[in-house]
């Protein structure tokens, strides 16, 4: 007999729990207009646009001598102080190491640089939905939440999977404790990237090297440099984000020149 037929009530409850967990840990706060409903929405948009902008200005093309890795990046922010702390990017090509994802490099690099024990209550803005490896590292380092700028239809929903309770199933498990919250960005750029990737039918990592993706990232960059805050209290946050972009570009081009 089918398992569901044996314990219909338990499995119905489990289905409800799975739906609830998904809505709790994958909150898409987007709206049709792409405008910001709250001050915090605008802060998230500023940081997400900054992440896109750094990647656009350091775009990895077809020249193998300049390729560091995939066009994927991650930004670390301390929300309590509204401080942008660090940026890092995928570097699997330059390191010849497939584990060198943006989020893992960001977390390990910051912890080592400042000799921190963990990253309690910090937020990571990731240009792409985090994979299983990076999700695990976020949990262990106590990242509060991650906000991603493009859905990964192949390797995404890792944090949501860790939050699911399958204990009612045979040989099931309780959810992993203290899972980092995962949210899709409310920025309209995320919607455009998701739509374009789906329509292209190109594998996500290859899509991020296409001219289609680059044009959308260019739009994000233009939105960022011409941004006008809706909440005056966010002006300083935006100004600091622009300064951070300038610093990151200086560091990037300086490092490239040294390699030559």
XYZ file of C-alpha atoms in Angstrom:
260
model
C 0.000 0.000 0.000
C 1.184 3.535 -0.759
C 2.669 5.367 2.246
C 0.260 8.281 1.869
C -2.684 5.899 1.975
C -1.350 4.404 5.204
C -0.944 7.690 7.063
C -2.961 10.310 5.148
C -3.320 12.769 8.053
C 0.372 12.781 8.906
C 1.365 13.345 5.308
C -1.213 16.078 4.867
C 0.247 17.852 7.906
C 3.748 17.377 6.476
C 2.705 18.951 3.170
C 1.312 21.956 5.034
C 4.555 22.275 7.007
C 6.628 22.110 3.832
C 4.593 24.892 2.240
C 4.914 27.002 5.392
C 8.665 26.448 5.573
C 9.079 27.458 1.963
C 7.154 30.679 2.458
C 9.074 31.461 5.637
C 12.564 30.970 4.295
C 12.082 32.171 0.737
C 10.232 35.456 1.068
C 10.018 37.215 -2.272
C 9.246 40.774 -1.254
C 8.883 41.956 -4.842
C 6.017 43.936 -6.271
C 4.948 44.617 -9.852
C 6.277 48.165 -10.004
C 9.723 47.430 -8.594
C 9.328 50.313 -6.143
C 10.213 50.219 -2.467
C 7.441 49.837 0.087
C 9.673 50.431 3.092
C 12.960 52.050 4.025
C 14.497 48.601 4.448
C 13.355 47.606 0.952
C 15.328 50.527 -0.418
C 18.421 49.596 1.598
C 18.238 46.091 0.156
C 17.876 47.478 -3.362
C 20.899 49.752 -2.942
C 23.095 46.887 -1.788
C 21.793 44.550 -4.492
C 22.385 47.139 -7.222
C 25.878 47.681 -5.840
C 26.583 43.959 -6.145
C 25.377 43.904 -9.760
C 27.396 47.043 -10.519
C 30.706 45.677 -9.252
C 30.221 42.580 -11.373
C 29.289 44.585 -14.463
C 32.338 46.837 -14.188
C 34.602 43.799 -13.706
C 32.748 41.584 -16.195
C 34.464 38.313 -17.026
C 34.483 37.914 -20.803
C 36.063 35.459 -23.182
C 39.689 36.569 -22.738
C 41.259 33.698 -20.729
C 44.073 35.937 -19.478
C 41.539 38.095 -17.630
C 39.039 35.505 -16.455
C 38.943 35.109 -12.683
C 35.780 33.051 -12.561
C 32.045 33.182 -13.186
C 30.177 36.491 -13.084
C 28.900 35.812 -9.582
C 29.576 37.988 -6.552
C 28.606 38.464 -2.917
C 28.513 41.474 -0.598
C 28.772 41.347 3.211
C 26.857 43.963 5.199
C 26.441 44.711 8.897
C 22.788 45.857 9.015
C 23.007 47.132 12.595
C 25.565 49.733 11.544
C 24.482 49.977 7.884
C 28.081 49.240 6.981
C 29.320 47.543 3.813
C 32.152 45.303 4.920
C 33.494 43.253 2.058
C 32.908 42.009 -1.508
C 34.175 38.876 -3.182
C 33.557 37.013 -6.377
C 33.705 33.565 -7.893
C 37.339 32.698 -8.641
C 37.277 29.083 -9.745
C 39.242 29.819 -12.942
C 42.149 31.781 -11.479
C 42.519 29.426 -8.508
C 41.828 26.214 -10.457
C 39.542 25.293 -7.572
C 35.835 24.611 -8.083
C 35.027 25.406 -4.441
C 36.061 29.041 -4.788
C 32.538 30.421 -4.914
C 31.812 34.065 -4.139
C 30.045 33.448 -0.816
C 32.583 30.946 0.489
C 35.481 33.267 -0.391
C 33.645 36.189 1.187
C 32.989 34.392 4.472
C 36.370 32.716 4.852
C 38.243 35.802 3.716
C 36.510 38.135 6.149
C 36.789 35.755 9.108
C 40.512 35.270 8.458
C 41.222 38.943 7.781
C 39.605 40.228 10.954
C 40.018 37.079 13.076
C 36.287 36.905 13.771
C 34.698 33.815 15.266
C 31.465 34.164 13.320
C 29.264 36.610 11.396
C 26.241 36.738 13.666
C 23.390 38.908 12.336
C 25.247 39.919 9.159
C 23.588 39.851 5.722
C 24.996 38.572 2.447
C 23.728 40.001 -0.833
C 24.490 37.360 -3.458
C 24.087 37.951 -7.178
C 22.997 34.316 -7.558
C 21.003 32.108 -5.203
C 23.541 30.243 -3.017
C 24.468 26.614 -3.601
C 24.546 23.854 -0.977
C 28.196 24.438 -0.086
C 27.820 28.177 0.427
C 24.517 27.719 2.243
C 26.171 25.408 4.740
C 28.957 27.907 5.308
C 26.418 30.670 5.903
C 24.682 28.589 8.543
C 27.897 27.639 10.325
C 29.135 31.254 10.342
C 25.706 32.404 11.650
C 24.805 34.693 8.765
C 21.361 36.109 9.551
C 20.016 36.112 6.006
C 20.993 36.148 2.371
C 19.238 38.149 -0.320
C 19.910 36.921 -3.832
C 19.683 38.719 -7.169
C 18.936 35.786 -9.450
C 17.243 32.449 -8.978
C 19.283 29.313 -9.590
C 16.793 26.851 -11.137
C 19.297 24.009 -10.875
C 21.201 24.285 -7.602
C 19.056 26.729 -5.651
C 16.723 26.411 -2.651
C 19.525 24.836 -0.604
C 18.673 26.807 2.543
C 14.992 26.013 2.118
C 15.789 22.307 1.878
C 17.755 22.470 5.118
C 14.754 24.095 6.828
C 12.313 21.334 5.882
C 11.073 18.895 8.484
C 10.859 15.380 7.040
C 10.758 13.625 10.420
C 7.266 12.251 9.700
C 8.630 10.315 6.739
C 10.376 6.959 7.113
C 13.998 7.649 8.047
C 13.237 11.379 7.918
C 15.044 14.201 9.689
C 14.325 17.250 11.757
C 15.217 20.568 10.067
C 18.747 21.829 10.495
C 18.852 24.237 13.458
C 19.193 27.999 12.925
C 19.028 27.988 9.141
C 19.994 31.253 7.441
C 16.940 32.952 5.965
C 16.933 33.096 2.171
C 15.078 35.843 0.269
C 14.734 36.734 -3.378
C 15.598 40.372 -4.006
C 12.709 42.744 -4.676
C 14.839 44.533 -7.288
C 13.303 44.487 -10.763
C 16.679 43.372 -12.163
C 16.245 40.008 -10.471
C 12.963 39.476 -12.313
C 14.544 40.400 -15.636
C 17.464 38.029 -15.102
C 15.170 35.172 -14.096
C 12.960 35.726 -17.133
C 15.847 36.072 -19.572
C 17.606 32.954 -18.311
C 14.430 30.900 -18.496
C 13.644 32.073 -22.023
C 17.198 31.439 -23.196
C 17.225 27.844 -21.993
C 20.932 28.262 -21.283
C 22.439 26.661 -18.188
C 22.638 29.289 -15.436
C 26.432 29.556 -15.176
C 26.819 29.790 -18.943
C 23.987 32.317 -19.117
C 25.940 34.613 -16.786
C 28.605 34.896 -19.463
C 26.236 35.926 -22.254
C 25.666 39.366 -23.762
C 22.035 39.079 -22.656
C 23.047 38.873 -19.003
C 25.661 41.605 -19.441
C 23.062 44.022 -20.838
C 20.815 43.464 -17.815
C 23.775 44.006 -15.496
C 24.542 47.192 -17.417
C 20.981 48.348 -16.742
C 21.515 47.612 -13.043
C 24.719 49.664 -13.069
C 22.968 52.619 -14.707
C 20.159 52.357 -12.175
C 22.715 52.404 -9.378
C 24.767 55.405 -10.500
C 21.605 57.416 -11.224
C 19.733 56.283 -8.122
C 17.610 58.799 -6.220
C 16.701 57.698 -2.719
C 13.049 57.685 -1.698
C 13.892 57.813 2.004
C 16.220 60.659 2.966
C 17.687 58.633 5.816
C 19.089 56.242 3.194
C 21.145 58.917 1.441
C 24.248 58.177 3.508
C 23.892 54.465 2.825
C 23.715 55.152 -0.908
C 26.687 57.551 -0.801
C 28.745 54.951 1.045
C 27.735 52.336 -1.531
C 28.999 54.558 -4.355
C 32.312 55.054 -2.533
C 32.581 51.308 -2.007
C 32.095 50.734 -5.746
C 34.925 53.149 -6.541
C 37.227 51.446 -4.040
C 36.440 47.972 -5.357
C 37.139 49.020 -8.932
C 40.441 50.616 -7.911
C 41.461 47.431 -6.115
C 40.404 45.251 -9.027
C 42.285 47.184 -11.706
C 45.358 47.547 -9.503
C 45.438 43.783 -8.951
C 45.020 43.157 -12.679
C 47.906 45.494 -13.541
C 50.153 43.702 -11.050
C 49.351 40.377 -12.685
C 50.465 41.748 -16.048
